[in-house]
Amino acid sequence: MPRPSLICLPVVGKLAMDGAYALMSYEEGDLIYPHTKEEKQEIRRELGLKDSAIEEDIDAIIEWFQKQPHLVEAGIDREYVERMLIISKGSLEKTKRRIDSWYKYRLLAPELIQGREAILSGSQDLWTSYLQVTLPKLFKGRRITVVKILDVDTSNFSCENLFRNTFMMADIRLRNDYFLEDIWVLDLKYASFSHLLRLNPVIMQKAANLFHEGLGMRINSIHVLNGMNLLQHLITFMKQFFSPKILDRVIVHDSLDSLYMHVPKKYLPKDYGGEEKSMADFKDTYEKELRSTKYKQFLINAMSIVSNEKKRPDSDINEEYLAGSFRKLDFD
């Protein structure tokens, strides 16, 4: 009997009927996270993973998943498992831990995961005071993301909106992207200390848990542009949520030429002297794509990707976490 290509996520919301299931498949020519078959095979070779072994590992992880009473109702698919397996460098145990944590911490962050139907059905732009653009070309198997603060008026900046958008994009990445590591470029030209004060510590902790314990995407480097005046405050802030290993990968640049020594300009948007389209053009693409039939329903369905902690064997869920008891951010 042939192996099924997909274990589907249950349809939720208005489209649900008769226990139907939502099928979602992506092409490598996708507008948001494209990659070629050659790049996919090169990444597998880099990690020492053979095609047959990957399929066997996916089978083993899905078999494990279906035995987890707190996870199984949420559903899972092979594409998602494979991405988590790649992020975990082929380790089955790490993949299982990340999947378990990803589902759990999504449950614990409803303000970042839920409410997508209203957001995607509305007319307000998803990106207003900041912009987050992931470049289409892989650089040595690494995916480059540029984050830029757009508005000096901090009253328009929302930490909740920032991470809400980030995790919608992450859901798409886990079905479509194929990469070894991430490279981040942070443009802080219009950022200020007041922006840091707008970062809600509860939201930050929830986002950090989703990133570190769930996604576990490997950070190759973080490049900071126009950040000299804010640098010390930024580092102090990051220490509260990021490991020293990640902080060691922060590189501060005083010019674009300095950035080009690490990230060739052909991989960057026009705004930074690169050969890719402008940040504004990327924003227009994202706004259109996330509200398209293909993505909108998928992102709404993905809200159900959460654990049922009441069914977790020997549940050790942190009640203090659920209550939202967190330390205050310290910028001293």
Coordinates of C-alpha atoms in Angstrom, one line a residue:
M1 CA 0.0 0.0 0.0
P2 CA 1.6 3.4 -0.9
R3 CA 2.5 5.8 1.8
P4 CA 0.1 8.7 2.2
S5 CA 1.7 12.0 1.1
L6 CA -0.2 14.0 3.8
I7 CA -1.8 13.7 7.1
C8 CA -4.2 16.6 6.9
L9 CA -5.1 19.3 9.4
P10 CA -8.8 19.4 10.2
V11 CA -10.8 22.2 8.6
V12 CA -12.1 24.7 11.1
G13 CA -14.5 27.6 10.9
K14 CA -17.1 28.1 8.2
L15 CA -15.6 25.7 5.7
A16 CA -15.9 22.7 8.1
M17 CA -18.4 20.1 7.1
D18 CA -18.8 16.3 7.5
G19 CA -15.3 16.0 9.1
A20 CA -13.6 17.3 5.9
Y21 CA -9.9 17.9 5.8
A22 CA -8.0 20.8 4.3
L23 CA -5.3 19.9 1.9
M24 CA -2.4 22.3 1.4
S25 CA 0.5 21.7 -0.8
Y26 CA 3.1 24.1 -2.0
E27 CA 5.2 24.5 -5.2
E28 CA 8.9 25.2 -5.1
G29 CA 8.2 28.3 -7.1
D30 CA 6.1 29.8 -4.3
L31 CA 6.3 33.6 -4.2
I32 CA 7.2 33.8 -0.5
Y33 CA 9.7 31.0 0.2
P34 CA 11.0 29.7 -3.1
H35 CA 13.7 27.1 -3.4
T36 CA 14.9 24.8 -6.1
K37 CA 15.1 21.0 -6.1
E38 CA 18.9 21.3 -6.4
E39 CA 19.0 23.5 -3.3
K40 CA 16.8 21.0 -1.4
Q41 CA 19.1 18.1 -2.3
E42 CA 22.2 20.2 -1.4
I43 CA 20.8 21.0 2.1
R44 CA 20.0 17.3 2.6
R45 CA 23.6 16.4 1.6
E46 CA 25.0 19.1 3.9
L47 CA 23.2 17.5 6.8
G48 CA 24.2 14.0 5.7
L49 CA 20.5 12.9 5.2
K50 CA 19.5 10.4 2.5
D51 CA 16.1 10.6 0.9
S52 CA 15.1 7.1 2.0
A53 CA 16.2 7.7 5.6
I54 CA 14.2 11.0 5.7
E55 CA 11.1 9.2 4.6
E56 CA 11.6 6.5 7.3
D57 CA 12.2 9.1 10.0
I58 CA 9.1 11.0 9.0
D59 CA 7.1 7.7 9.3
A60 CA 8.6 7.1 12.7
I61 CA 7.8 10.6 14.0
I62 CA 4.2 10.5 12.7
E63 CA 3.8 7.1 14.4
W64 CA 5.0 8.6 17.6
F65 CA 2.8 11.7 17.1
Q66 CA -0.4 9.5 16.7
K67 CA 0.3 8.0 20.1
Q68 CA 0.4 11.3 21.9
P69 CA -3.1 11.9 23.4
H70 CA -2.4 15.6 23.9
L71 CA -1.2 16.2 20.2
V72 CA -3.0 13.8 17.9
E73 CA -6.3 15.7 17.7
A74 CA -4.5 18.8 16.3
G75 CA -3.1 16.8 13.3
I76 CA 0.2 17.0 11.5
D77 CA 1.5 16.5 7.9
R78 CA 4.6 15.1 6.3
E79 CA 5.9 18.4 5.0
Y80 CA 5.8 19.9 8.4
V81 CA 7.6 17.0 10.0
E82 CA 10.3 17.1 7.3
R83 CA 11.0 20.8 8.0
M84 CA 11.2 20.2 11.7
L85 CA 13.6 17.2 11.0
I86 CA 15.8 19.4 8.8
I87 CA 15.9 22.2 11.5
S88 CA 16.8 19.5 14.0
K89 CA 19.7 18.2 11.8
G90 CA 18.1 14.8 11.4
S91 CA 17.7 14.1 15.1
L92 CA 14.5 12.2 15.8
E93 CA 14.4 13.0 19.5
K94 CA 15.0 16.7 18.9
T95 CA 12.3 16.7 16.3
K96 CA 9.8 15.1 18.7
R97 CA 10.7 17.6 21.4
R98 CA 10.4 20.6 19.1
I99 CA 7.0 19.4 17.8
D100 CA 5.7 18.8 21.3
S101 CA 7.0 22.3 22.4
W102 CA 5.7 24.0 19.3
Y103 CA 2.1 22.8 19.9
K104 CA 2.3 23.5 23.6
Y105 CA 3.6 27.0 23.4
R106 CA 1.1 27.9 20.6
L107 CA -1.6 27.0 23.0
L108 CA -0.1 29.3 25.6
A109 CA 0.1 32.2 23.2
P110 CA -3.4 32.7 21.9
E111 CA -2.8 36.5 21.3
L112 CA -0.1 35.5 18.8
I113 CA -1.8 32.5 17.2
Q114 CA -5.5 32.9 17.3
G115 CA -7.9 35.5 15.8
R116 CA -6.4 35.3 12.3
E117 CA -9.8 35.1 10.5
A118 CA -10.7 38.7 11.6
I119 CA -7.2 40.0 10.9
L120 CA -6.9 38.5 7.4
S121 CA -10.5 39.5 6.5
G122 CA -10.0 43.1 7.5
S123 CA -8.7 45.9 5.3
Q124 CA -6.0 47.3 7.6
D125 CA -2.4 46.6 6.5
L126 CA -0.7 43.8 8.3
W127 CA 2.6 45.7 8.3
T128 CA 2.4 49.4 9.3
S129 CA 5.0 50.6 11.8
Y130 CA 7.6 48.0 10.7
L131 CA 8.4 45.7 7.9
Q132 CA 9.8 42.1 7.9
V133 CA 11.0 40.8 4.5
T134 CA 12.4 37.4 3.8
L135 CA 14.5 37.3 0.6
P136 CA 13.6 34.7 -2.1
K137 CA 17.2 33.7 -2.9
L138 CA 19.0 31.3 -0.6
F139 CA 22.6 32.3 0.3
K140 CA 24.6 29.1 0.8
G141 CA 21.5 27.4 2.1
R142 CA 20.7 30.3 4.4
R143 CA 17.5 32.3 4.4
I144 CA 18.0 36.1 4.8
T145 CA 15.4 38.2 6.6
V146 CA 15.4 42.0 6.8
V147 CA 13.5 43.8 9.6
K148 CA 13.1 47.5 9.5
I149 CA 11.3 50.0 11.8
L150 CA 9.3 52.3 9.5
D151 CA 7.7 54.8 11.9
V152 CA 9.4 57.0 14.5
D153 CA 6.1 57.4 16.3
T154 CA 6.3 54.6 18.9
S155 CA 2.5 54.8 19.6
N156 CA 2.0 52.9 16.3
F157 CA 4.4 50.1 17.2
S158 CA 2.8 46.9 18.6
C159 CA 4.9 44.1 19.9
E160 CA 1.8 41.8 19.7
N161 CA 1.3 42.6 16.0
L162 CA 5.0 42.1 15.2
F163 CA 5.0 38.5 16.6
R164 CA 1.5 37.7 15.3
N165 CA 2.8 38.4 11.8
T166 CA 6.0 36.5 12.5
F167 CA 4.3 33.3 13.5
M168 CA 1.9 33.5 10.6
M169 CA 4.9 33.6 8.3
A170 CA 6.5 30.8 10.4
D171 CA 3.5 28.6 9.7
I172 CA 4.0 29.1 6.0
R173 CA 7.8 28.4 6.3
L174 CA 7.2 25.1 8.0
R175 CA 5.2 23.9 5.1
N176 CA 7.1 25.5 2.2
D177 CA 10.6 26.7 3.0
Y178 CA 13.8 24.6 2.9
F179 CA 16.9 26.1 4.5
L180 CA 19.9 25.4 6.8
E181 CA 20.1 28.6 8.9
D182 CA 18.7 32.1 9.2
I183 CA 20.5 35.4 8.6
W184 CA 18.8 38.5 10.1
V185 CA 19.4 42.0 9.1
L186 CA 18.0 44.6 11.6
D187 CA 17.7 48.2 10.4
L188 CA 17.3 50.5 13.4
K189 CA 17.4 53.8 11.6
Y190 CA 14.0 54.9 12.9
A191 CA 14.1 52.9 16.1
S192 CA 14.5 54.5 19.6
F193 CA 14.7 53.6 23.2
S194 CA 10.9 54.2 23.3
H195 CA 10.4 51.3 20.9
L196 CA 12.1 49.0 23.3
L197 CA 9.8 50.2 26.1
R198 CA 6.9 49.1 24.0
L199 CA 8.0 45.5 24.0
N200 CA 5.6 43.7 26.3
P201 CA 7.6 41.3 28.6
V202 CA 4.7 38.7 28.6
I203 CA 4.5 38.7 24.8
M204 CA 8.3 38.6 24.6
Q205 CA 8.6 35.6 26.8
K206 CA 5.9 33.7 24.9
A207 CA 7.5 34.5 21.6
A208 CA 11.0 33.5 23.0
N209 CA 9.6 30.1 24.0
L210 CA 8.0 29.6 20.6
F211 CA 11.3 30.4 18.9
H212 CA 13.7 28.6 21.2
E213 CA 11.8 25.5 22.3
G214 CA 9.4 25.1 19.3
L215 CA 10.8 26.4 16.1
G216 CA 14.5 26.1 17.0
M217 CA 15.6 27.7 13.7
R218 CA 19.4 28.1 13.7
I219 CA 20.7 31.6 13.6
N220 CA 23.8 32.0 11.5
S221 CA 24.3 35.8 12.2
I222 CA 22.4 38.9 13.2
H223 CA 23.5 42.1 11.4
V224 CA 22.6 45.5 12.9
L225 CA 22.4 48.6 10.7
N226 CA 22.0 52.2 12.0
G227 CA 22.0 51.0 15.6
M228 CA 24.9 52.6 17.3
N229 CA 22.8 54.9 19.5
L230 CA 20.6 52.1 20.6
L231 CA 23.1 49.3 20.7
Q232 CA 23.8 49.0 24.4
H233 CA 20.1 49.1 25.3
L234 CA 19.4 46.5 22.6
I235 CA 22.1 44.1 23.9
T236 CA 20.8 44.5 27.4
F237 CA 17.3 43.7 26.2
M238 CA 18.4 40.7 24.1
K239 CA 20.3 39.1 27.0
Q240 CA 16.9 38.6 28.8
F241 CA 15.6 36.4 26.0
F242 CA 18.4 35.2 23.9
S243 CA 21.3 32.8 24.8
P244 CA 24.9 34.1 24.8
K245 CA 25.5 31.8 21.8
I246 CA 23.1 33.9 19.7
L247 CA 24.4 37.2 21.1
D248 CA 27.9 36.2 20.0
R249 CA 26.6 36.2 16.4
V250 CA 25.5 39.9 16.5
I251 CA 27.5 42.0 14.1
V252 CA 27.1 45.8 14.1
H253 CA 27.8 47.6 10.8
D254 CA 28.6 51.3 10.2
S255 CA 28.0 51.1 6.5
L256 CA 26.4 48.9 3.8
D257 CA 29.9 48.1 2.5
S258 CA 30.5 46.4 5.8
L259 CA 27.3 44.4 5.5
Y260 CA 28.2 43.3 2.0
M261 CA 31.3 41.6 3.4
H262 CA 28.9 39.1 5.1
V263 CA 25.8 39.3 2.9
P264 CA 26.4 39.9 -0.9
K265 CA 24.3 42.8 -2.2
K266 CA 22.7 40.7 -4.9
Y267 CA 20.7 38.9 -2.1
L268 CA 19.4 42.2 -0.6
P269 CA 16.5 44.5 -1.5
K270 CA 17.0 47.6 -3.6
D271 CA 16.7 49.7 -0.5
Y272 CA 20.1 48.4 0.6
G273 CA 21.8 48.6 -2.8
G274 CA 20.8 45.0 -3.7
E275 CA 19.3 43.3 -6.7
E276 CA 16.1 42.2 -5.2
K277 CA 12.9 44.2 -5.4
S278 CA 12.2 47.0 -2.9
M279 CA 10.9 46.4 0.7
A280 CA 7.7 48.2 -0.3
D281 CA 7.2 45.7 -3.2
F282 CA 7.7 42.8 -0.9
K283 CA 5.1 44.3 1.5
D284 CA 2.6 44.5 -1.3
T285 CA 3.2 40.9 -2.2
Y286 CA 2.8 39.7 1.4
E287 CA -0.4 41.7 1.9
K288 CA -1.9 40.1 -1.2
E289 CA -0.6 36.6 -0.7
L290 CA -1.6 36.2 2.9
R291 CA -5.2 37.2 2.1
S292 CA -5.3 35.0 -1.0
T293 CA -7.5 31.9 -1.0
K294 CA -4.4 29.7 -0.8
Y295 CA -2.9 31.2 2.3
K296 CA -5.8 32.7 4.2
Q297 CA -7.7 29.5 4.9
F298 CA -4.4 27.6 5.6
L299 CA -3.4 30.2 8.2
I300 CA -6.9 30.1 9.8
N301 CA -6.8 26.2 9.9
A302 CA -3.3 26.4 11.4
M303 CA -4.8 28.0 14.5
S304 CA -5.9 24.5 15.5
I305 CA -2.2 23.4 15.7
V306 CA -2.2 23.4 19.5
S307 CA -1.8 20.8 22.2
N308 CA -4.6 19.7 24.6
E309 CA -2.7 19.9 27.8
K310 CA -5.6 18.3 29.7
K311 CA -4.7 15.1 27.9
R312 CA -0.9 15.3 28.3
P313 CA 0.4 12.3 30.3
D314 CA 1.8 13.4 33.6
S315 CA 1.1 17.0 32.7
D316 CA 3.8 19.3 34.1
I317 CA 2.5 22.5 32.4
N318 CA 3.6 25.6 34.3
E319 CA 0.7 27.2 36.0
E320 CA 2.7 30.4 36.6
Y321 CA 3.3 30.6 32.9
L322 CA -0.5 30.3 32.2
A323 CA -1.2 33.1 34.6
G324 CA 1.3 35.4 32.8
S325 CA 3.6 36.0 35.8
F326 CA 6.8 37.4 34.2
R327 CA 9.7 39.5 35.3
K328 CA 9.8 43.1 34.3
L329 CA 12.1 44.1 31.5
D330 CA 15.3 45.7 32.7
F331 CA 17.1 48.1 30.5
D332 CA 19.6 49.4 33.1

